[in-house]
mmCIF file of C-alpha atoms in Angstrom:
data_model
loop_
_atom_site.group_PDB
_atom_site.id
_atom_site.type_symbol
_atom_site.label_atom_id
_atom_site.label_comp_id
_atom_site.label_asym_id
_atom_site.label_seq_id
_atom_site.Cartn_x
_atom_site.Cartn_y
_atom_site.Cartn_z
ATOM 1 C CA UNK A 1 0.000 0.000 0.000
ATOM 2 C CA UNK A 2 1.714 3.233 -1.077
ATOM 3 C CA UNK A 3 2.172 5.220 2.097
ATOM 4 C CA UNK A 4 4.551 7.632 3.791
ATOM 5 C CA UNK A 5 5.928 6.571 7.113
ATOM 6 C CA UNK A 6 4.709 8.771 9.987
ATOM 7 C CA UNK A 7 7.037 11.588 10.969
ATOM 8 C CA UNK A 8 8.705 11.573 14.390
ATOM 9 C CA UNK A 9 6.538 14.544 15.428
ATOM 10 C CA UNK A 10 3.346 12.607 14.771
ATOM 11 C CA UNK A 11 4.705 9.590 16.622
ATOM 12 C CA UNK A 12 5.552 11.703 19.682
ATOM 13 C CA UNK A 13 1.975 13.011 19.801
ATOM 14 C CA UNK A 14 0.752 9.436 20.176
ATOM 15 C CA UNK A 15 3.540 8.462 22.566
ATOM 16 C CA UNK A 16 5.079 6.049 20.029
ATOM 17 C CA UNK A 17 8.585 5.204 18.885
ATOM 18 C CA UNK A 18 9.490 4.496 15.223
ATOM 19 C CA UNK A 19 9.740 0.787 16.011
ATOM 20 C CA UNK A 20 6.132 0.782 17.255
ATOM 21 C CA UNK A 21 4.735 1.531 13.791
ATOM 22 C CA UNK A 22 4.148 -1.016 11.010
ATOM 23 C CA UNK A 23 3.318 -0.079 7.409
ATOM 24 C CA UNK A 24 1.514 -2.612 5.213
ATOM 25 C CA UNK A 25 3.933 -3.016 2.305
ATOM 26 C CA UNK A 26 1.220 -3.300 -0.334
ATOM 27 C CA UNK A 27 2.245 -2.627 -3.930
ATOM 28 C CA UNK A 28 -1.306 -2.418 -5.293
ATOM 29 C CA UNK A 29 -4.005 0.142 -4.684
ATOM 30 C CA UNK A 30 -5.620 0.786 -1.293
ATOM 31 C CA UNK A 31 -7.902 -1.964 0.018
ATOM 32 C CA UNK A 32 -11.654 -1.798 0.288
ATOM 33 C CA UNK A 33 -11.473 -1.548 4.072
ATOM 34 C CA UNK A 34 -9.410 -3.288 6.740
ATOM 35 C CA UNK A 35 -10.692 -5.392 9.652
ATOM 36 C CA UNK A 36 -9.041 -7.134 12.592
ATOM 37 C CA UNK A 37 -9.860 -10.593 13.811
ATOM 38 C CA UNK A 38 -11.021 -10.940 17.402
ATOM 39 C CA UNK A 39 -7.496 -11.817 18.528
ATOM 40 C CA UNK A 40 -6.173 -8.508 17.188
ATOM 41 C CA UNK A 41 -3.019 -10.070 15.726
ATOM 42 C CA UNK A 42 -4.317 -10.601 12.181
ATOM 43 C CA UNK A 43 -5.486 -7.809 9.877
ATOM 44 C CA UNK A 44 -7.660 -8.481 6.843
ATOM 45 C CA UNK A 45 -7.778 -6.298 3.731
ATOM 46 C CA UNK A 46 -10.073 -6.657 0.737
ATOM 47 C CA UNK A 47 -9.854 -5.455 -2.853
ATOM 48 C CA UNK A 48 -10.138 -8.035 -5.622
ATOM 49 C CA UNK A 49 -9.403 -10.797 -3.111
ATOM 50 C CA UNK A 50 -9.218 -11.177 0.670
ATOM 51 C CA UNK A 51 -5.750 -10.664 2.136
ATOM 52 C CA UNK A 52 -4.538 -11.748 5.568
ATOM 53 C CA UNK A 53 -1.796 -9.609 7.148
ATOM 54 C CA UNK A 54 0.342 -10.041 10.243
ATOM 55 C CA UNK A 55 -0.479 -6.954 12.282
ATOM 56 C CA UNK A 56 2.758 -7.213 14.291
ATOM 57 C CA UNK A 57 5.170 -7.257 11.337
ATOM 58 C CA UNK A 58 3.100 -5.593 8.603
ATOM 59 C CA UNK A 59 3.718 -8.484 6.187
ATOM 60 C CA UNK A 60 1.140 -10.357 4.164
ATOM 61 C CA UNK A 61 0.478 -13.924 5.319
ATOM 62 C CA UNK A 62 -1.826 -15.202 2.596
ATOM 63 C CA UNK A 63 -4.361 -14.227 -0.052
ATOM 64 C CA UNK A 64 -7.745 -15.826 -0.632
ATOM 65 C CA UNK A 65 -8.971 -15.667 -4.255
ATOM 66 C CA UNK A 66 -12.707 -15.134 -4.427
ATOM 67 C CA UNK A 67 -15.150 -16.535 -6.995
ATOM 68 C CA UNK A 68 -16.570 -13.106 -7.853
ATOM 69 C CA UNK A 69 -15.718 -9.908 -9.663
ATOM 70 C CA UNK A 70 -13.966 -8.154 -6.790
ATOM 71 C CA UNK A 71 -15.203 -7.459 -3.276
ATOM 72 C CA UNK A 72 -17.564 -4.497 -3.046
ATOM 73 C CA UNK A 73 -18.732 -5.080 0.541
ATOM 74 C CA UNK A 74 -17.706 -7.584 3.189
ATOM 75 C CA UNK A 75 -17.939 -8.393 6.881
ATOM 76 C CA UNK A 76 -16.054 -10.751 9.177
ATOM 77 C CA UNK A 77 -18.086 -13.386 10.996
ATOM 78 C CA UNK A 78 -18.419 -12.936 14.782
ATOM 79 C CA UNK A 79 -15.887 -15.696 15.501
ATOM 80 C CA UNK A 80 -13.466 -14.449 12.868
ATOM 81 C CA UNK A 81 -13.432 -17.766 11.034
ATOM 82 C CA UNK A 82 -15.162 -16.650 7.814
ATOM 83 C CA UNK A 83 -16.093 -13.668 5.628
ATOM 84 C CA UNK A 84 -19.409 -12.627 4.151
ATOM 85 C CA UNK A 85 -18.614 -11.082 0.751
ATOM 86 C CA UNK A 86 -20.629 -9.362 -1.961
ATOM 87 C CA UNK A 87 -19.599 -8.171 -5.417
ATOM 88 C CA UNK A 88 -21.215 -6.867 -8.588
ATOM 89 C CA UNK A 89 -23.830 -9.586 -8.540
ATOM 90 C CA UNK A 90 -26.607 -9.859 -5.970
ATOM 91 C CA UNK A 91 -25.311 -13.141 -4.561
ATOM 92 C CA UNK A 92 -23.475 -13.222 -1.231
ATOM 93 C CA UNK A 93 -20.836 -15.800 -0.311
ATOM 94 C CA UNK A 94 -19.660 -17.009 3.082
ATOM 95 C CA UNK A 95 -16.005 -18.103 2.767
ATOM 96 C CA UNK A 96 -13.645 -19.457 5.426
ATOM 97 C CA UNK A 97 -10.000 -18.459 5.991
ATOM 98 C CA UNK A 98 -8.743 -21.236 3.736
ATOM 99 C CA UNK A 99 -10.789 -19.920 0.806
ATOM 100 C CA UNK A 100 -13.416 -22.665 0.976
ATOM 101 C CA UNK A 101 -16.941 -21.492 0.131
ATOM 102 C CA UNK A 102 -19.246 -22.412 3.012
ATOM 103 C CA UNK A 103 -22.481 -20.927 1.739
ATOM 104 C CA UNK A 104 -23.845 -18.999 -1.228
ATOM 105 C CA UNK A 105 -26.925 -16.812 -0.804
ATOM 106 C CA UNK A 106 -28.774 -16.530 -4.113
ATOM 107 C CA UNK A 107 -31.959 -14.791 -5.166
ATOM 108 C CA UNK A 108 -34.435 -16.655 -7.336
ATOM 109 C CA UNK A 109 -34.700 -15.525 -10.957
ATOM 110 C CA UNK A 110 -38.165 -14.054 -10.405
ATOM 111 C CA UNK A 111 -37.075 -12.134 -7.306
ATOM 112 C CA UNK A 112 -33.970 -10.792 -9.021
ATOM 113 C CA UNK A 113 -35.992 -9.703 -12.061
ATOM 114 C CA UNK A 114 -38.561 -7.954 -9.854
ATOM 115 C CA UNK A 115 -36.039 -6.127 -7.715
ATOM 116 C CA UNK A 116 -33.872 -5.247 -10.727
ATOM 117 C CA UNK A 117 -36.743 -3.367 -12.341
ATOM 118 C CA UNK A 118 -36.163 -0.430 -9.994
ATOM 119 C CA UNK A 119 -33.954 2.384 -11.273
ATOM 120 C CA UNK A 120 -30.526 1.835 -9.678
ATOM 121 C CA UNK A 121 -28.930 4.301 -7.290
ATOM 122 C CA UNK A 122 -25.769 6.263 -8.064
ATOM 123 C CA UNK A 123 -22.448 4.562 -7.386
ATOM 124 C CA UNK A 124 -20.465 7.773 -7.941
ATOM 125 C CA UNK A 125 -21.189 11.408 -8.745
ATOM 126 C CA UNK A 126 -19.287 13.371 -11.365
ATOM 127 C CA UNK A 127 -19.676 15.956 -14.106
ATOM 128 C CA UNK A 128 -17.642 17.998 -16.577
ATOM 129 C CA UNK A 129 -18.404 21.643 -17.434
ATOM 130 C CA UNK A 130 -16.950 22.746 -20.761
ATOM 131 C CA UNK A 131 -15.921 26.319 -21.716
ATOM 132 C CA UNK A 132 -18.717 26.531 -24.296
ATOM 133 C CA UNK A 133 -21.260 26.090 -21.492
ATOM 134 C CA UNK A 134 -22.111 22.484 -22.242
ATOM 135 C CA UNK A 135 -22.390 19.912 -19.489
ATOM 136 C CA UNK A 136 -21.543 16.207 -19.370
ATOM 137 C CA UNK A 137 -22.872 13.991 -16.610
ATOM 138 C CA UNK A 138 -20.263 11.369 -15.706
ATOM 139 C CA UNK A 139 -22.085 9.876 -12.754
ATOM 140 C CA UNK A 140 -22.090 6.088 -12.674
ATOM 141 C CA UNK A 141 -24.981 3.934 -11.531
ATOM 142 C CA UNK A 142 -24.964 0.584 -9.839
ATOM 143 C CA UNK A 143 -26.101 -2.330 -11.946
ATOM 144 C CA UNK A 144 -29.783 -2.667 -11.114
ATOM 145 C CA UNK A 145 -30.002 -4.224 -7.671
ATOM 146 C CA UNK A 146 -26.899 -6.298 -8.212
ATOM 147 C CA UNK A 147 -23.903 -4.424 -6.819
ATOM 148 C CA UNK A 148 -23.704 -4.895 -3.056
ATOM 149 C CA UNK A 149 -22.674 -1.743 -1.187
ATOM 150 C CA UNK A 150 -23.023 -2.893 2.444
ATOM 151 C CA UNK A 151 -23.315 -6.180 4.367
ATOM 152 C CA UNK A 152 -23.578 -7.028 8.053
ATOM 153 C CA UNK A 153 -23.881 -10.123 10.243
ATOM 154 C CA UNK A 154 -25.462 -10.661 13.641
ATOM 155 C CA UNK A 155 -23.250 -11.734 16.534
ATOM 156 C CA UNK A 156 -24.953 -15.124 16.748
ATOM 157 C CA UNK A 157 -24.112 -15.768 13.085
ATOM 158 C CA UNK A 158 -27.732 -16.534 12.181
ATOM 159 C CA UNK A 159 -28.651 -13.344 10.297
ATOM 160 C CA UNK A 160 -27.062 -11.443 7.423
ATOM 161 C CA UNK A 161 -28.212 -8.155 5.882
ATOM 162 C CA UNK A 162 -27.273 -6.664 2.512
ATOM 163 C CA UNK A 163 -27.902 -3.278 0.839
ATOM 164 C CA UNK A 164 -27.590 -2.233 -2.799
ATOM 165 C CA UNK A 165 -28.279 1.511 -2.901
ATOM 166 C CA UNK A 166 -31.892 0.660 -3.679
ATOM 167 C CA UNK A 167 -35.192 1.015 -1.836
ATOM 168 C CA UNK A 168 -34.764 -2.446 -0.332
ATOM 169 C CA UNK A 169 -32.384 -4.160 2.066
ATOM 170 C CA UNK A 170 -32.386 -7.948 2.215
ATOM 171 C CA UNK A 171 -32.358 -9.953 5.440
ATOM 172 C CA UNK A 172 -31.006 -13.494 5.072
ATOM 173 C CA UNK A 173 -31.363 -16.572 7.270
ATOM 174 C CA UNK A 174 -27.824 -17.988 7.281
ATOM 175 C CA UNK A 175 -28.526 -21.456 8.765
ATOM 176 C CA UNK A 176 -31.286 -21.985 6.184
ATOM 177 C CA UNK A 177 -29.376 -20.206 3.394
ATOM 178 C CA UNK A 178 -32.538 -18.386 2.330
ATOM 179 C CA UNK A 179 -33.957 -14.889 2.088
ATOM 180 C CA UNK A 180 -36.019 -14.090 5.184
ATOM 181 C CA UNK A 181 -37.550 -10.673 4.423
ATOM 182 C CA UNK A 182 -37.209 -7.485 2.338
ATOM 183 C CA UNK A 183 -36.963 -4.185 4.203
ATOM 184 C CA UNK A 184 -37.909 -0.899 2.573
ATOM 185 C CA UNK A 185 -40.198 0.230 -0.217
ATOM 186 C CA UNK A 186 -42.365 3.282 0.502
ATOM 187 C CA UNK A 187 -41.974 4.643 4.027
ATOM 188 C CA UNK A 188 -44.141 6.826 6.228
ATOM 189 C CA UNK A 189 -43.753 9.714 3.764
ATOM 190 C CA UNK A 190 -44.901 7.512 0.844
ATOM 191 C CA UNK A 191 -41.660 8.040 -1.035
ATOM 192 C CA UNK A 192 -38.829 5.659 -1.806
ATOM 193 C CA UNK A 193 -35.773 5.908 0.412
ATOM 194 C CA UNK A 194 -32.430 4.570 -0.813
ATOM 195 C CA UNK A 195 -30.573 2.219 1.544
ATOM 196 C CA UNK A 196 -26.771 2.376 1.335
ATOM 197 C CA UNK A 197 -25.670 1.083 4.745
ATOM 198 C CA UNK A 198 -26.902 -1.672 7.031
ATOM 199 C CA UNK A 199 -26.061 -2.863 10.540
ATOM 200 C CA UNK A 200 -27.365 -5.764 12.571
ATOM 201 C CA UNK A 201 -28.086 -5.901 16.306
ATOM 202 C CA UNK A 202 -26.069 -8.501 18.271
ATOM 203 C CA UNK A 203 -29.130 -10.729 18.757
ATOM 204 C CA UNK A 204 -30.093 -10.462 15.087
ATOM 205 C CA UNK A 205 -33.599 -9.218 15.884
ATOM 206 C CA UNK A 206 -33.083 -5.588 14.897
ATOM 207 C CA UNK A 207 -31.639 -4.166 11.673
ATOM 208 C CA UNK A 208 -30.510 -0.568 11.175
ATOM 209 C CA UNK A 209 -30.561 0.946 7.679
ATOM 210 C CA UNK A 210 -29.050 4.207 6.512
#
Protein backbone atom coordinates (compact mmCIF):
# COMPACT_ATOMS: atom_id res chain seq x y z
CA UNK A 1 0.00 0.00 0.00
CA UNK A 2 1.71 3.23 -1.08
CA UNK A 3 2.17 5.22 2.10
CA UNK A 4 4.55 7.63 3.79
CA UNK A 5 5.93 6.57 7.11
CA UNK A 6 4.71 8.77 9.99
CA UNK A 7 7.04 11.59 10.97
CA UNK A 8 8.71 11.57 14.39
CA UNK A 9 6.54 14.54 15.43
CA UNK A 10 3.35 12.61 14.77
CA UNK A 11 4.71 9.59 16.62
CA UNK A 12 5.55 11.70 19.68
CA UNK A 13 1.98 13.01 19.80
CA UNK A 14 0.75 9.44 20.18
CA UNK A 15 3.54 8.46 22.57
CA UNK A 16 5.08 6.05 20.03
CA UNK A 17 8.58 5.20 18.88
CA UNK A 18 9.49 4.50 15.22
CA UNK A 19 9.74 0.79 16.01
CA UNK A 20 6.13 0.78 17.25
CA UNK A 21 4.74 1.53 13.79
CA UNK A 22 4.15 -1.02 11.01
CA UNK A 23 3.32 -0.08 7.41
CA UNK A 24 1.51 -2.61 5.21
CA UNK A 25 3.93 -3.02 2.30
CA UNK A 26 1.22 -3.30 -0.33
CA UNK A 27 2.25 -2.63 -3.93
CA UNK A 28 -1.31 -2.42 -5.29
CA UNK A 29 -4.00 0.14 -4.68
CA UNK A 30 -5.62 0.79 -1.29
CA UNK A 31 -7.90 -1.96 0.02
CA UNK A 32 -11.65 -1.80 0.29
CA UNK A 33 -11.47 -1.55 4.07
CA UNK A 34 -9.41 -3.29 6.74
CA UNK A 35 -10.69 -5.39 9.65
CA UNK A 36 -9.04 -7.13 12.59
CA UNK A 37 -9.86 -10.59 13.81
CA UNK A 38 -11.02 -10.94 17.40
CA UNK A 39 -7.50 -11.82 18.53
CA UNK A 40 -6.17 -8.51 17.19
CA UNK A 41 -3.02 -10.07 15.73
CA UNK A 42 -4.32 -10.60 12.18
CA UNK A 43 -5.49 -7.81 9.88
CA UNK A 44 -7.66 -8.48 6.84
CA UNK A 45 -7.78 -6.30 3.73
CA UNK A 46 -10.07 -6.66 0.74
CA UNK A 47 -9.85 -5.45 -2.85
CA UNK A 48 -10.14 -8.04 -5.62
CA UNK A 49 -9.40 -10.80 -3.11
CA UNK A 50 -9.22 -11.18 0.67
CA UNK A 51 -5.75 -10.66 2.14
CA UNK A 52 -4.54 -11.75 5.57
CA UNK A 53 -1.80 -9.61 7.15
CA UNK A 54 0.34 -10.04 10.24
CA UNK A 55 -0.48 -6.95 12.28
CA UNK A 56 2.76 -7.21 14.29
CA UNK A 57 5.17 -7.26 11.34
CA UNK A 58 3.10 -5.59 8.60
CA UNK A 59 3.72 -8.48 6.19
CA UNK A 60 1.14 -10.36 4.16
CA UNK A 61 0.48 -13.92 5.32
CA UNK A 62 -1.83 -15.20 2.60
CA UNK A 63 -4.36 -14.23 -0.05
CA UNK A 64 -7.75 -15.83 -0.63
CA UNK A 65 -8.97 -15.67 -4.25
CA UNK A 66 -12.71 -15.13 -4.43
CA UNK A 67 -15.15 -16.54 -6.99
CA UNK A 68 -16.57 -13.11 -7.85
CA UNK A 69 -15.72 -9.91 -9.66
CA UNK A 70 -13.97 -8.15 -6.79
CA UNK A 71 -15.20 -7.46 -3.28
CA UNK A 72 -17.56 -4.50 -3.05
CA UNK A 73 -18.73 -5.08 0.54
CA UNK A 74 -17.71 -7.58 3.19
CA UNK A 75 -17.94 -8.39 6.88
CA UNK A 76 -16.05 -10.75 9.18
CA UNK A 77 -18.09 -13.39 11.00
CA UNK A 78 -18.42 -12.94 14.78
CA UNK A 79 -15.89 -15.70 15.50
CA UNK A 80 -13.47 -14.45 12.87
CA UNK A 81 -13.43 -17.77 11.03
CA UNK A 82 -15.16 -16.65 7.81
CA UNK A 83 -16.09 -13.67 5.63
CA UNK A 84 -19.41 -12.63 4.15
CA UNK A 85 -18.61 -11.08 0.75
CA UNK A 86 -20.63 -9.36 -1.96
CA UNK A 87 -19.60 -8.17 -5.42
CA UNK A 88 -21.22 -6.87 -8.59
CA UNK A 89 -23.83 -9.59 -8.54
CA UNK A 90 -26.61 -9.86 -5.97
CA UNK A 91 -25.31 -13.14 -4.56
CA UNK A 92 -23.47 -13.22 -1.23
CA UNK A 93 -20.84 -15.80 -0.31
CA UNK A 94 -19.66 -17.01 3.08
CA UNK A 95 -16.01 -18.10 2.77
CA UNK A 96 -13.64 -19.46 5.43
CA UNK A 97 -10.00 -18.46 5.99
CA UNK A 98 -8.74 -21.24 3.74
CA UNK A 99 -10.79 -19.92 0.81
CA UNK A 100 -13.42 -22.66 0.98
CA UNK A 101 -16.94 -21.49 0.13
CA UNK A 102 -19.25 -22.41 3.01
CA UNK A 103 -22.48 -20.93 1.74
CA UNK A 104 -23.85 -19.00 -1.23
CA UNK A 105 -26.93 -16.81 -0.80
CA UNK A 106 -28.77 -16.53 -4.11
CA UNK A 107 -31.96 -14.79 -5.17
CA UNK A 108 -34.44 -16.65 -7.34
CA UNK A 109 -34.70 -15.52 -10.96
CA UNK A 110 -38.16 -14.05 -10.40
CA UNK A 111 -37.07 -12.13 -7.31
CA UNK A 112 -33.97 -10.79 -9.02
CA UNK A 113 -35.99 -9.70 -12.06
CA UNK A 114 -38.56 -7.95 -9.85
CA UNK A 115 -36.04 -6.13 -7.71
CA UNK A 116 -33.87 -5.25 -10.73
CA UNK A 117 -36.74 -3.37 -12.34
CA UNK A 118 -36.16 -0.43 -9.99
CA UNK A 119 -33.95 2.38 -11.27
CA UNK A 120 -30.53 1.84 -9.68
CA UNK A 121 -28.93 4.30 -7.29
CA UNK A 122 -25.77 6.26 -8.06
CA UNK A 123 -22.45 4.56 -7.39
CA UNK A 124 -20.47 7.77 -7.94
CA UNK A 125 -21.19 11.41 -8.74
CA UNK A 126 -19.29 13.37 -11.36
CA UNK A 127 -19.68 15.96 -14.11
CA UNK A 128 -17.64 18.00 -16.58
CA UNK A 129 -18.40 21.64 -17.43
CA UNK A 130 -16.95 22.75 -20.76
CA UNK A 131 -15.92 26.32 -21.72
CA UNK A 132 -18.72 26.53 -24.30
CA UNK A 133 -21.26 26.09 -21.49
CA UNK A 134 -22.11 22.48 -22.24
CA UNK A 135 -22.39 19.91 -19.49
CA UNK A 136 -21.54 16.21 -19.37
CA UNK A 137 -22.87 13.99 -16.61
CA UNK A 138 -20.26 11.37 -15.71
CA UNK A 139 -22.08 9.88 -12.75
CA UNK A 140 -22.09 6.09 -12.67
CA UNK A 141 -24.98 3.93 -11.53
CA UNK A 142 -24.96 0.58 -9.84
CA UNK A 143 -26.10 -2.33 -11.95
CA UNK A 144 -29.78 -2.67 -11.11
CA UNK A 145 -30.00 -4.22 -7.67
CA UNK A 146 -26.90 -6.30 -8.21
CA UNK A 147 -23.90 -4.42 -6.82
CA UNK A 148 -23.70 -4.90 -3.06
CA UNK A 149 -22.67 -1.74 -1.19
CA UNK A 150 -23.02 -2.89 2.44
CA UNK A 151 -23.31 -6.18 4.37
CA UNK A 152 -23.58 -7.03 8.05
CA UNK A 153 -23.88 -10.12 10.24
CA UNK A 154 -25.46 -10.66 13.64
CA UNK A 155 -23.25 -11.73 16.53
CA UNK A 156 -24.95 -15.12 16.75
CA UNK A 157 -24.11 -15.77 13.09
CA UNK A 158 -27.73 -16.53 12.18
CA UNK A 159 -28.65 -13.34 10.30
CA UNK A 160 -27.06 -11.44 7.42
CA UNK A 161 -28.21 -8.16 5.88
CA UNK A 162 -27.27 -6.66 2.51
CA UNK A 163 -27.90 -3.28 0.84
CA UNK A 164 -27.59 -2.23 -2.80
CA UNK A 165 -28.28 1.51 -2.90
CA UNK A 166 -31.89 0.66 -3.68
CA UNK A 167 -35.19 1.01 -1.84
CA UNK A 168 -34.76 -2.45 -0.33
CA UNK A 169 -32.38 -4.16 2.07
CA UNK A 170 -32.39 -7.95 2.22
CA UNK A 171 -32.36 -9.95 5.44
CA UNK A 172 -31.01 -13.49 5.07
CA UNK A 173 -31.36 -16.57 7.27
CA UNK A 174 -27.82 -17.99 7.28
CA UNK A 175 -28.53 -21.46 8.77
CA UNK A 176 -31.29 -21.98 6.18
CA UNK A 177 -29.38 -20.21 3.39
CA UNK A 178 -32.54 -18.39 2.33
CA UNK A 179 -33.96 -14.89 2.09
CA UNK A 180 -36.02 -14.09 5.18
CA UNK A 181 -37.55 -10.67 4.42
CA UNK A 182 -37.21 -7.48 2.34
CA UNK A 183 -36.96 -4.18 4.20
CA UNK A 184 -37.91 -0.90 2.57
CA UNK A 185 -40.20 0.23 -0.22
CA UNK A 186 -42.37 3.28 0.50
CA UNK A 187 -41.97 4.64 4.03
CA UNK A 188 -44.14 6.83 6.23
CA UNK A 189 -43.75 9.71 3.76
CA UNK A 190 -44.90 7.51 0.84
CA UNK A 191 -41.66 8.04 -1.04
CA UNK A 192 -38.83 5.66 -1.81
CA UNK A 193 -35.77 5.91 0.41
CA UNK A 194 -32.43 4.57 -0.81
CA UNK A 195 -30.57 2.22 1.54
CA UNK A 196 -26.77 2.38 1.34
CA UNK A 197 -25.67 1.08 4.74
CA UNK A 198 -26.90 -1.67 7.03
CA UNK A 199 -26.06 -2.86 10.54
CA UNK A 200 -27.37 -5.76 12.57
CA UNK A 201 -28.09 -5.90 16.31
CA UNK A 202 -26.07 -8.50 18.27
CA UNK A 203 -29.13 -10.73 18.76
CA UNK A 204 -30.09 -10.46 15.09
CA UNK A 205 -33.60 -9.22 15.88
CA UNK A 206 -33.08 -5.59 14.90
CA UNK A 207 -31.64 -4.17 11.67
CA UNK A 208 -30.51 -0.57 11.17
CA UNK A 209 -30.56 0.95 7.68
CA UNK A 210 -29.05 4.21 6.51
